[in-house]
Coordinates of C-alpha atoms in Angstrom, one line a residue:
X1 CA 297.6 -46.2 238.6
X2 CA 301.3 -45.2 239.1
X3 CA 304.2 -46.8 237.2
X4 CA 307.9 -46.4 237.7
X5 CA 309.5 -46.6 234.2
X6 CA 313.2 -46.7 233.4
X7 CA 314.0 -45.9 229.7
X8 CA 317.5 -46.6 228.3
X9 CA 318.0 -45.1 224.9
X10 CA 320.4 -46.4 222.2
X11 CA 320.1 -44.4 219.0
X12 CA 322.4 -45.9 216.3
X13 CA 325.5 -43.8 215.8
X14 CA 325.2 -44.0 212.1
X15 CA 321.6 -42.6 212.0
X16 CA 321.4 -39.7 209.5
X17 CA 321.9 -36.4 211.5
X18 CA 318.8 -34.8 210.1
X19 CA 316.7 -37.9 211.0
X20 CA 318.2 -37.9 214.5
X21 CA 317.4 -34.2 215.0
X22 CA 313.8 -34.7 213.8
X23 CA 313.4 -37.7 216.1
X24 CA 314.7 -35.9 219.1
X25 CA 312.5 -32.9 218.4
X26 CA 309.4 -35.1 218.1
X27 CA 310.3 -37.0 221.3
X28 CA 310.7 -33.7 223.3
X29 CA 307.4 -32.4 222.0
X30 CA 305.6 -35.7 222.9
X31 CA 307.2 -35.7 226.4
X32 CA 306.1 -32.1 227.0
X33 CA 302.6 -32.9 225.8
X34 CA 302.3 -35.8 228.2
X35 CA 303.6 -33.8 231.1
X36 CA 301.2 -31.0 230.5
X37 CA 298.4 -33.5 230.4
X38 CA 299.5 -34.7 233.9
X39 CA 300.2 -38.2 232.7
X40 CA 304.0 -38.0 232.8
X41 CA 304.2 -37.0 236.5
X42 CA 308.0 -37.1 237.0
X43 CA 310.9 -37.2 234.6
X44 CA 314.5 -37.6 235.9
X45 CA 317.7 -38.0 234.0
X46 CA 320.1 -40.8 235.1
X47 CA 323.5 -39.2 235.5
X48 CA 326.1 -40.4 233.0
X49 CA 323.7 -42.4 230.9
X50 CA 321.2 -41.8 228.0
X51 CA 318.5 -42.9 230.4
X52 CA 315.6 -41.6 232.5
X53 CA 313.5 -42.6 235.4
X54 CA 309.9 -41.5 235.0
X55 CA 306.6 -41.9 236.9
X56 CA 303.5 -42.1 234.9
X57 CA 299.9 -41.9 236.2
X58 CA 297.6 -43.8 233.8
X59 CA 294.4 -45.9 234.2
X60 CA 296.2 -49.3 233.8
X61 CA 299.0 -51.2 232.2
X62 CA 297.4 -51.2 228.8
X63 CA 297.2 -47.4 228.8
X64 CA 300.9 -47.3 229.8
X65 CA 301.8 -49.7 227.0
X66 CA 300.0 -47.5 224.4
X67 CA 301.6 -44.4 225.8
X68 CA 305.1 -45.9 225.6
X69 CA 304.6 -47.1 222.0
X70 CA 303.6 -43.5 221.1
X71 CA 307.0 -42.2 222.0
X72 CA 309.1 -41.4 218.9
X73 CA 312.2 -42.9 220.6
X74 CA 310.4 -46.1 221.5
X75 CA 312.1 -48.3 218.8
X76 CA 315.5 -47.3 220.3
X77 CA 314.6 -47.9 224.0
X78 CA 315.0 -50.7 226.5
X79 CA 312.2 -50.2 229.0
X80 CA 311.7 -51.6 232.5
X81 CA 308.3 -51.0 234.2
X82 CA 307.3 -51.4 237.8
X83 CA 303.8 -50.9 239.0
X84 CA 303.5 -48.8 242.2
X85 CA 301.0 -48.8 245.1
X86 CA 300.8 -46.8 248.3
X87 CA 303.0 -48.0 251.2
X88 CA 301.3 -48.4 254.6
X89 CA 304.2 -46.6 256.3
X90 CA 304.2 -43.6 254.0
X91 CA 303.5 -40.3 255.6
X92 CA 300.8 -39.6 253.0
X93 CA 299.0 -42.7 254.3
X94 CA 299.5 -41.7 258.0
X95 CA 298.8 -38.0 258.5

């Protein structure tokens, strides 16, 4: 199942710099791991914001929920999720 996910990040400005660096390193490692697994299909930066638009391919909403909770930056995110399905007018559906 495909999901469109927008993640807006708001790390506190007063977070200890060493903790911030560790948090960002762990987030990057987790994102790369999920992309290599084929679960995090697309990852796009939103220009001018600390945000991204992503597409995940997971079995269901519960799997996506667990995945999002596994992200080190999760406590600092506002997340908006939209389930996706094929459109009947899409070229992929009408060769």
